[in-house]
XYZ file of C-alpha atoms in Angstrom:
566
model
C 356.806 84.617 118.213
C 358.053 85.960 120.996
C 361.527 87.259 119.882
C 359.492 88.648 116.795
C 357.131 90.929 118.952
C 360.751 92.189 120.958
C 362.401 93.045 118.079
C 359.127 95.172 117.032
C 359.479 97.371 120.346
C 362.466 97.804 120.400
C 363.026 98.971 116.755
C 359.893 101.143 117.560
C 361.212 102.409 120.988
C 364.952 103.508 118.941
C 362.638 105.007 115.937
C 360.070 107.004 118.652
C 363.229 108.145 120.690
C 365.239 109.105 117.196
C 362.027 111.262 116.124
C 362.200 113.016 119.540
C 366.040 113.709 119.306
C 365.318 114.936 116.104
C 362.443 117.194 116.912
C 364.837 119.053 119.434
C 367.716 119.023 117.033
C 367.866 118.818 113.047
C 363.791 119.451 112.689
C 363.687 122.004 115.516
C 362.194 125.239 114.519
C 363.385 128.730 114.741
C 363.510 130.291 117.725
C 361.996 133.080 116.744
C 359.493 134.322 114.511
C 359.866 138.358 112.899
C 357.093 140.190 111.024
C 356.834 143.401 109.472
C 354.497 145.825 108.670
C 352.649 145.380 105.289
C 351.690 147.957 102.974
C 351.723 151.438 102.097
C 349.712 153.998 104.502
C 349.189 157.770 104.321
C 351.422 159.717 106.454
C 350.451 160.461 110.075
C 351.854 162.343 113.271
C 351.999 159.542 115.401
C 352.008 155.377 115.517
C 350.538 152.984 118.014
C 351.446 149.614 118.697
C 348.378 147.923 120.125
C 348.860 146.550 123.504
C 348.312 142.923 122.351
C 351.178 142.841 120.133
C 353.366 142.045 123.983
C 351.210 138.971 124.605
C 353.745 136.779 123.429
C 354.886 134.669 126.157
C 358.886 135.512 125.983
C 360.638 138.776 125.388
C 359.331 141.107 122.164
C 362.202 142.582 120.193
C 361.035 145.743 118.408
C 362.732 147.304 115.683
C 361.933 150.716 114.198
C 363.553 152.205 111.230
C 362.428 155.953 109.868
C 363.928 159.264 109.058
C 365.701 161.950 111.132
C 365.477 161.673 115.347
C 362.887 158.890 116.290
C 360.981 158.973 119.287
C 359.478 155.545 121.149
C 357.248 155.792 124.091
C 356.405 153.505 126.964
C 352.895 154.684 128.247
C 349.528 153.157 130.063
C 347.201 152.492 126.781
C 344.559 154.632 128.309
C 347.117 157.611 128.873
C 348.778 156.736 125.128
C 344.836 156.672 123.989
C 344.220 159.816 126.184
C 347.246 162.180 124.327
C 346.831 160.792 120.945
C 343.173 162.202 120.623
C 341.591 163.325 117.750
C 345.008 163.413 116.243
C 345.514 161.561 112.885
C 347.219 158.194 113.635
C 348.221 155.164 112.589
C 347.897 151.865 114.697
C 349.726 148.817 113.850
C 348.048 145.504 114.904
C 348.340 141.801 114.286
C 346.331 140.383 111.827
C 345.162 136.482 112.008
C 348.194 136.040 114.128
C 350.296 135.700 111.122
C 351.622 139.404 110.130
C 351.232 142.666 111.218
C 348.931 145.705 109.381
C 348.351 149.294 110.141
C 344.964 151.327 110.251
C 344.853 154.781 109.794
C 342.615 157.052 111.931
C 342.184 160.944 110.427
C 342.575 163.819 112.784
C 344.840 167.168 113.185
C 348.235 166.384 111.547
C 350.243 168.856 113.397
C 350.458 167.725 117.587
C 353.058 168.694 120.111
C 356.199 167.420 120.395
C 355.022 164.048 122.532
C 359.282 163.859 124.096
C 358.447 165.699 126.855
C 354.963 164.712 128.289
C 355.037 163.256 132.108
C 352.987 160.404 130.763
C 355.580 158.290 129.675
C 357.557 155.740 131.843
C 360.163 155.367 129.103
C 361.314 157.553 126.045
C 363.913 156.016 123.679
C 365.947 157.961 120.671
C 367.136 157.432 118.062
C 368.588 158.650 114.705
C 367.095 156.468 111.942
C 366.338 153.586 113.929
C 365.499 152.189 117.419
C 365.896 148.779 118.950
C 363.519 147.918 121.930
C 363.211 145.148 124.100
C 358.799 145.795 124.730
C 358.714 144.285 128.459
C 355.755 146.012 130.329
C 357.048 147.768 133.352
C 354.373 147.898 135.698
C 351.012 145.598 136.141
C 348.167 146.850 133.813
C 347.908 147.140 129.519
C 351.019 149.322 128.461
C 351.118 150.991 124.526
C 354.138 151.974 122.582
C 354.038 155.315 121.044
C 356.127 156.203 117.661
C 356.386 159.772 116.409
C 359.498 162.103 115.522
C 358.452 165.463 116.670
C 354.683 165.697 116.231
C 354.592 167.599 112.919
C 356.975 165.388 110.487
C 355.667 161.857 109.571
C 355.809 159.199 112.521
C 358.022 155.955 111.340
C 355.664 152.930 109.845
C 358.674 150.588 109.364
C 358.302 148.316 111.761
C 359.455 144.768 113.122
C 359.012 142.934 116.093
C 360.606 139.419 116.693
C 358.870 137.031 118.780
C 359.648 133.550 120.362
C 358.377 131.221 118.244
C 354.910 129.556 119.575
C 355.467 126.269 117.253
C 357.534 124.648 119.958
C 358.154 121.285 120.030
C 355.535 119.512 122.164
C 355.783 116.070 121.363
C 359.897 115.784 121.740
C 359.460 114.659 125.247
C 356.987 112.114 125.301
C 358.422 110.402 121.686
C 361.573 109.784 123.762
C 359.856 108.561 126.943
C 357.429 106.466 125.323
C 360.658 104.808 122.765
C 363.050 104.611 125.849
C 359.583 102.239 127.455
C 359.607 100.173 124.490
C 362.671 99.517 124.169
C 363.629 98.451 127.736
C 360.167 96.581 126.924
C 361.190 94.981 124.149
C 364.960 93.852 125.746
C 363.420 92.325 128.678
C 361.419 90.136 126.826
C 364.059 89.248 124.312
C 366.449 88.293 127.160
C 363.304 86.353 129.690
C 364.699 82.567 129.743
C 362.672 80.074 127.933
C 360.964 77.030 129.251
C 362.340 73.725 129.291
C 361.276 70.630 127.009
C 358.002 68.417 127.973
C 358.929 64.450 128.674
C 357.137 61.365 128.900
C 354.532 61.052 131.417
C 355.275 58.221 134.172
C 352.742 55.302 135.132
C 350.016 56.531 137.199
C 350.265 55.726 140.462
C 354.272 54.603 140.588
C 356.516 56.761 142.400
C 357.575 58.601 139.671
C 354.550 59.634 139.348
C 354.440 60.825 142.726
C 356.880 62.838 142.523
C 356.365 64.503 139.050
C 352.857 65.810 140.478
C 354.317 67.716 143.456
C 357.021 69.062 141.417
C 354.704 70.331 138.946
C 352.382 71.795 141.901
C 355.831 73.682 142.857
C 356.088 74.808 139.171
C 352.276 75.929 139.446
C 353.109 78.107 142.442
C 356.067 79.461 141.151
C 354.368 80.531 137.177
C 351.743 82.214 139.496
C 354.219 84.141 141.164
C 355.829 84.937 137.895
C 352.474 85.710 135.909
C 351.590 88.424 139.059
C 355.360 89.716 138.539
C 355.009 90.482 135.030
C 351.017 91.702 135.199
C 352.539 94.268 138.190
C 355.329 95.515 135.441
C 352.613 95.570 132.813
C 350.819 97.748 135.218
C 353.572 99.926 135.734
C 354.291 100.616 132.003
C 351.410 101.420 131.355
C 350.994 104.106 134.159
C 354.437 105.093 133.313
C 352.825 105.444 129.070
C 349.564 107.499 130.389
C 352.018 109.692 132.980
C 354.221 110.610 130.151
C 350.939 111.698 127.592
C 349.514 113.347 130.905
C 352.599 115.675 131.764
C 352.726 117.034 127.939
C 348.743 117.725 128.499
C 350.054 119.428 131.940
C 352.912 121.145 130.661
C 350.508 122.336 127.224
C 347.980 123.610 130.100
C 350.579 125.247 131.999
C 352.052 127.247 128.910
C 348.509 128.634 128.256
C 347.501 130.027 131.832
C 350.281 133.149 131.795
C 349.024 134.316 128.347
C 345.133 134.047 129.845
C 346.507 135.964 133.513
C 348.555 138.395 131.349
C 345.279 139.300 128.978
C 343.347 139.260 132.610
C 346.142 141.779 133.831
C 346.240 143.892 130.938
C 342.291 144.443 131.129
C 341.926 147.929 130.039
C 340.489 150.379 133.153
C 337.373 152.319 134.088
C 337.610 155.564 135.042
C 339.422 154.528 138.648
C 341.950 152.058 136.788
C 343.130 150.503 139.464
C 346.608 151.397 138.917
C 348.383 154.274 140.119
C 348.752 157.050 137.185
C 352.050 157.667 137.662
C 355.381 154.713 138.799
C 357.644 155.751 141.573
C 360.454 156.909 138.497
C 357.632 159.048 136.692
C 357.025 161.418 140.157
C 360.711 161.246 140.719
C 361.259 162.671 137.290
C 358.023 165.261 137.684
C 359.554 166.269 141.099
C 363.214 166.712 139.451
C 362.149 169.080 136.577
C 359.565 171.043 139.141
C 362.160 171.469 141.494
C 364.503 172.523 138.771
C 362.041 175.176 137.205
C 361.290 176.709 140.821
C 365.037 177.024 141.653
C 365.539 178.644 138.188
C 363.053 181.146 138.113
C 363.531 182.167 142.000
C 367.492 182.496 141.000
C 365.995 185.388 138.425
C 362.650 186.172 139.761
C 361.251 185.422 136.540
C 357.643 184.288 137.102
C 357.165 183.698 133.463
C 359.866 181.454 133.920
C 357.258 179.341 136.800
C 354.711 178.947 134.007
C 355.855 175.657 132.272
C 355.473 174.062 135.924
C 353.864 176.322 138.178
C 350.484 176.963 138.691
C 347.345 178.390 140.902
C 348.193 179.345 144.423
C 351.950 178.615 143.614
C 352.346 180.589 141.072
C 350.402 183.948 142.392
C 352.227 183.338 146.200
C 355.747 183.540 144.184
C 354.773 186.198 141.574
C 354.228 188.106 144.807
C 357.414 187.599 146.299
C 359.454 188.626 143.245
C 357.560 191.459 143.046
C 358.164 192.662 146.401
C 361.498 191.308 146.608
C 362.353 193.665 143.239
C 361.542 197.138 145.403
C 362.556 195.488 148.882
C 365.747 192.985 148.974
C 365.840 192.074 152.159
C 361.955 190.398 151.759
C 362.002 186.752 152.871
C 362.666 184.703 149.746
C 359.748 182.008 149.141
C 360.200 178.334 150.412
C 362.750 176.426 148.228
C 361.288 173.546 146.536
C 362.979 170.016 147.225
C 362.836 167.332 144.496
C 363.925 164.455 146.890
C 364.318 162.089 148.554
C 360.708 161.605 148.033
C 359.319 160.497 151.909
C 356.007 159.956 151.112
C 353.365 160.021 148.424
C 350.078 159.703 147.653
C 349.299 159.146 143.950
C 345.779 158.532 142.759
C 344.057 155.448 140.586
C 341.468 157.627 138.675
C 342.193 158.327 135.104
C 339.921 161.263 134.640
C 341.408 164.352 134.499
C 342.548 166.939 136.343
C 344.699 164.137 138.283
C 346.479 164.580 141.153
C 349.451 163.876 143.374
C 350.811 164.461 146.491
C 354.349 164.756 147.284
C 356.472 165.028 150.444
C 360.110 166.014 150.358
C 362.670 168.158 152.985
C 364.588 170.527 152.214
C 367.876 171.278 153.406
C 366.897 175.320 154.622
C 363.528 173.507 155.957
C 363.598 172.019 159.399
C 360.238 170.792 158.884
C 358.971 168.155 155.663
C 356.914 169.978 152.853
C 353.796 168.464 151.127
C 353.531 169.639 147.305
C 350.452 168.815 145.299
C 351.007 168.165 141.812
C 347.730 168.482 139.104
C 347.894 167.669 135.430
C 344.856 169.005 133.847
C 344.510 167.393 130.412
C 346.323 164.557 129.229
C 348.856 166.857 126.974
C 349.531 168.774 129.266
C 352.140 168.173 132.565
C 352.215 168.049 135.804
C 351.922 171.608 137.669
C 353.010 172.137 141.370
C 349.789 174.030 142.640
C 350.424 173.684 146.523
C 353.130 174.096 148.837
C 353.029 173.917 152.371
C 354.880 172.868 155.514
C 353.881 170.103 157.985
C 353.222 171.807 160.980
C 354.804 170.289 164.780
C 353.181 167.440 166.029
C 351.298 166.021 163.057
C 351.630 162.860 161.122
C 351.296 162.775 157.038
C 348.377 160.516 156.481
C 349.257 156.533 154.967
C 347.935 155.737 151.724
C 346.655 152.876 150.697
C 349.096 149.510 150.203
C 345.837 148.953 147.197
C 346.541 151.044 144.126
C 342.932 151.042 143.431
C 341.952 152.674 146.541
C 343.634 155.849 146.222
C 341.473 157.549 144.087
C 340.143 161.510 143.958
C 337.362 162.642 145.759
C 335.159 165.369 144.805
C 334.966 167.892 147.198
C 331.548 168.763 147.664
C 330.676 164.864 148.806
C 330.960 163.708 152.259
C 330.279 159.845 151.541
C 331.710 157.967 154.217
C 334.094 160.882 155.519
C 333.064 163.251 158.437
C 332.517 165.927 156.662
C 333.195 166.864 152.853
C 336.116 168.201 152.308
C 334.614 171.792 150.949
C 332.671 171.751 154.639
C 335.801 170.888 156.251
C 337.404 173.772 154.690
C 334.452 176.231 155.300
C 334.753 175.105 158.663
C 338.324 176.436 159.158
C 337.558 179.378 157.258
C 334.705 180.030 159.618
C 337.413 178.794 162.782
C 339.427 181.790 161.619
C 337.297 184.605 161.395
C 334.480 184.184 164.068
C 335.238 183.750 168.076
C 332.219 181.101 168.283
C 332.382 178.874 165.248
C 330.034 176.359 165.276
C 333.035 174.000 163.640
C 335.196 174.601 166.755
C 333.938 171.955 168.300
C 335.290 169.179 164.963
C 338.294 170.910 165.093
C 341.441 169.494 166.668
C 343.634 172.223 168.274
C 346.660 173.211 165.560
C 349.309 175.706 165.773
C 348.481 177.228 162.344
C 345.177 178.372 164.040
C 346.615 179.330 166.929
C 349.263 181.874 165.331
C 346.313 183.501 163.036
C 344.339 184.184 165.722
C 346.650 185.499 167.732
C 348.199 187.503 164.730
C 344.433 189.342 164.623
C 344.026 189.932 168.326
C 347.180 191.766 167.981
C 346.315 194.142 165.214
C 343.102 194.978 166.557
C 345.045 195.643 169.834
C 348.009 197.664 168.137
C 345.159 199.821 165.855
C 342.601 200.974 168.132
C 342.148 204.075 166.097
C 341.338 201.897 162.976
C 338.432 199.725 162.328
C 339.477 196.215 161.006
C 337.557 193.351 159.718
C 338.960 189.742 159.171
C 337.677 187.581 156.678
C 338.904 183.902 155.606
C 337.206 182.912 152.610
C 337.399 179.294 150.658
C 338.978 179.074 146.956
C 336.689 176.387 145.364
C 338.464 175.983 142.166
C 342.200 175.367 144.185
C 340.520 172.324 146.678
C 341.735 168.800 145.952
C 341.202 165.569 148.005
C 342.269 161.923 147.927
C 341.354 159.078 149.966
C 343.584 157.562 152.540
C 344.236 154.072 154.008
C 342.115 154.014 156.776
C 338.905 155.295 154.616
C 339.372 159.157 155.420
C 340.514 161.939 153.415
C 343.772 163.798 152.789
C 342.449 167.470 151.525
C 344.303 170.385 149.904
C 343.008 174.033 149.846
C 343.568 177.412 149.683
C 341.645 180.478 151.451
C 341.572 184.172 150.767
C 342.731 185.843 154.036
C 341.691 189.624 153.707
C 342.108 192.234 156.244
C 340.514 195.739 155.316
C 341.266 198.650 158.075
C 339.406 201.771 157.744
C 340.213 204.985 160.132
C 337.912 205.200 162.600
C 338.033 208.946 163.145
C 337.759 211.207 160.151
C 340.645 213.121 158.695
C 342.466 209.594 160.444
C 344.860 207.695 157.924
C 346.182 204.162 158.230
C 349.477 203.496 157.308
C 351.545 200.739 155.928
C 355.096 198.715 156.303
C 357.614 198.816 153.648
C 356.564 195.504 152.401
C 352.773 196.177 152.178
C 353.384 199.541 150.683
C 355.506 197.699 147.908
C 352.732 196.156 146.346
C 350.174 199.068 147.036
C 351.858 202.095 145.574
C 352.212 203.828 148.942
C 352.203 203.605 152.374
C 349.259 205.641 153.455
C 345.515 206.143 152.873
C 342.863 208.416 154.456
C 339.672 206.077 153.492
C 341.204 202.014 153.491
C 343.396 199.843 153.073
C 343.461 196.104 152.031
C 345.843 193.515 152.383
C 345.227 189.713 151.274
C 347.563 186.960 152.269
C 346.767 183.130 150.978
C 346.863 180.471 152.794
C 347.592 177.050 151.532
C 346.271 174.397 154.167
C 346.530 170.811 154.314
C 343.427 168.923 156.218
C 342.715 165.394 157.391
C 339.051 164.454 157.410
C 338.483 161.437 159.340
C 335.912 158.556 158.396
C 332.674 159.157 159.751
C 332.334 156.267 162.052
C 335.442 157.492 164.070
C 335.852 159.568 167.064
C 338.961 161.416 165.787
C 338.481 165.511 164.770
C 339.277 167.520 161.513
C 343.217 167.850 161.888
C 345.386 170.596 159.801
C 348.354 168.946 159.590
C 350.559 171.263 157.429
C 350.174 174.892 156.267
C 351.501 178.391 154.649
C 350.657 181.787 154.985
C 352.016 183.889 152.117
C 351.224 187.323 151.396
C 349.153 188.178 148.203
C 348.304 191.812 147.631
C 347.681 195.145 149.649
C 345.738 198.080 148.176
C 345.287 201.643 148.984
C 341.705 202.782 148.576
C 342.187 206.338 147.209
């Protein structure tokens, strides 16, 4: 009986371990799995792959095959969401995990050409097809965007190939468990058998004697050998549940990076939680900015700015070229440098206007420039709005190591800041153009006041026979703020710096420089005369529970217009 029950585990130990072998060999399944796109769908601008299509745990090979010059995108799905709009669409999705299918959303038919929006991390071409390998580059849900130039038909062939999720899960324990029966199965074949009974002596003779103790040795010894063989039993059997327990483990463990991925890829509020643009993205918006500035300043073209200029930016250089066309020897404007980028300061809210902050050197600079960049609607780009330079002595505020604490503030709410940042900048305003400011006081001493001061108290000293009036006024529309690591506030604006001087005697005239009269039309007037020069500031509002002041740590003072009152 015994030799039958061996020969039973071990054939079923070779048979377990062949099935095994054979799962990972001649009945292994394919690697990987492709599906297409089924059905016919009316034409559209654009095509969406839905985020969820990536959840496959392995690499997702996309193919797309279409007419003419293709275009694939790499985008957040809110930003991808965000520039498709009300556009008509199509947006291919998996249905009951089995094959893919397209829905078609009406809207405008005719959209701009999506190549050149800053809202992509990747663009890939292609002429009548495109291979992509969709890995997401960043933390957060990512979207793939299809289109050829917004007005022609967006591709709708499309495959993606994905590892196959059939696996082979019971390989591994088939050929543990048949390896355990068959060394089972050996050892008993091989256990020596027990010898033949014999005839029982007299009772009581010495024979007798001496076949008791040597079967009490026997005894002794079988009960070592039964606790031998229970203790192997034992450790079969935890060796049997072990194996059945690691494929449960390693079935577990396969499951918990799709759940942390779909946790990941959670789409955002309004503050997302993820900066809006990756470290490539604001080198690539600081390249083409830079590139557009050094373009249009090599023709003083300011229609030339346009595509990447904007606000106080723009007018300050419109200014310049304008002056600089009737006076060449007028200071040319600050050059623009796209890099090395030193710092940054990019913000987590997905509502729009978004902004950036920017600090770069240039090689005619001896001092670092801050640059705030603004998109204001998701199809359109990032504009360079502010310029200015950091000004001795100060330190560029630290952003946050947390994505999701960088986000926009608005600037009429102080929270837990000092001040707000439009009282902050009212402040300064006021700083500039009364002796006794009541903000003095919250004010940390700055060279950028100091010179504009001092710049007045000379022209009222050089004019005595004029009357002039100083006035600093806040742009609203031009203030932007974002919070930094330490819970205050980094804050952009821009004030209106007019000066109006008026003869004080009648039949008196005031007169202007070469530069001044350049914009006005002359260089002399009888009743007034105006000049305005913006200033660009850059402010750091402390938190409200410290004991630090309102610092300006970087400014420009460029002038704007001058006017003869006639």
């Amino acid at each position: 009986m015994r030799l039958k029950i061996a020969a039973v585990l071990v054939i079923l130990g070779l048979l377990a371990m062949g099935a095994g072998v054979g799962q990972r060999t001649i009945w292994a399944p394919e690697e990987t799995v492709t599906t297409s796109v089924a059905g016919d769908f009316e034409d559209a601008p654009l095509t969406v792959l839905d985020p969820a299509l990536n959840d496959a745990n392995g690499e997702v090979q996309l193919t797309v095959k279409g007419e003419g010059e293709l275009m694939l995108a790499v985008g957040r799905a809110d930003d991808v969401e965000a520039w498709v709009g009300d556009a008509a669409h199509l947006t291919i999705l998996e249905q009951d995990g089995q094959k893919l299918t397209a829905e078609r959303s009406d809207g405008a038919t005719d959209v701009p050409d999506p190549r050149g929006s800053d809202m992509w991390q990747t663009v890939e071409t292609g002429e009548g097809e495109i291979t992509y390998t969709w890995a997401d580059p960043a933390p957060g849900e990512w979207s793939l965007l299809l289109a050829t130039d917004g007005t022609e038909p967006a591709p709708t062939n499309v495959s993606l190939t994905v590892p196959n999720a059939e696996g082979t899960p019971w390989a591994i324990p088939l050929i543990v468990t048949g390896a355990l029966l068959t060394v089972l199965g050996l050892a008993m074949l091989f256990r020596p058998r027990k010898g033949k009974r014999t005839a029982e002596p007299v009772p009581g003779s010495r024979a007798a004697r001496r076949l008791n103790e040597s079967r009490r040795s026997r005894a002794r010894s079988g009960a070592v050998r039964r606790t031998m063989h229970a203790g192997t039993a034992g450790v079969l059997g935890l060796a049997l549940v072990g194996s059945a327990g690691g494929a449960a483990l390693a079935a577990n463990a396969s499951e918990e990076p799709a759940a942390a991925s779909g946790n990941a890829s959670a789409r955002q509020g309004a503050d997302g939680g993820y900066p809006v643009l990756l470290e490539g993205q604001l080198e690539q918006v600081m390249e083409s900015v830079a590139g557009t500035v050094k373009d249009a300043d090599a023709g003083k073209d300011a229609k030339e700015l346009q595509t990447r200029v904007a606000g106080p930016a723009l007018e300050l250089r419109k200014t310049t070229y304008e002056i600089q066309s009737k006076n060449s020897d007028y200071e040319a404007p600050m050059p623009i440098s796209a890099g090395p980028i030193m710092a940054e300061v990019i913000t987590s809210s997905y509502d729009w206007p978004r902004t950036v902050v920017a600090v770069t050197q240039s090689k005619a600079s001896d001092v670092p420039q801050a640059m705030v960049l603004v998109q204001d609607k998701p199809r359109e780009n990032y504009k360079l709005r502010s310029v200015v330079a950091m000004l001795p002595g100060t330190t560029f505020p630290q952003a946050s190591d947390e994505p999701e604490e960088v986000t926009t503030l608005q600037p009429g709410v102080s929270g837990s800041l000092a001040a707000s940042p439009k009282s902050a900048l009212e402040g300064l305003a006021d700083v500039l153009t009364e002796k006794d400011s009541k903000f003095a006081p919250q004010l940390a001493k700055n060279t950028f006041v100091e010179q504009i001061t001092a710049f007045q108290k000379e022209q009222l000293k050089a004019n005595k026979n004029a009357d002039i009036k100083f006035s600093h006024k806040v742009v609203d529309e031009n203030t932007r703020a974002l919070r930094t690591s330490d819970g205050g506030a980094l804050v952009f604006g821009y004030l209106s710096n007019s000066m109006i001087s008026t003869p004080s005697e009648n039949g008196g005239t005031v007169k202007l420089d070469e530069d001044y009269a350049a914009l006005a039309g002359g260089d002399s007037s009888s009743k007034s005369v105006s000049i305005t020069f913006g200033e660009s500031v850059m402010l750091y509002i402390p938190p409200e529970d410290s004991d630090a002041k309102v610092q300006v740590i970087g400014a420009a003072q460029d002038l704007v217009d001058a006017k003869l009152k006639k």
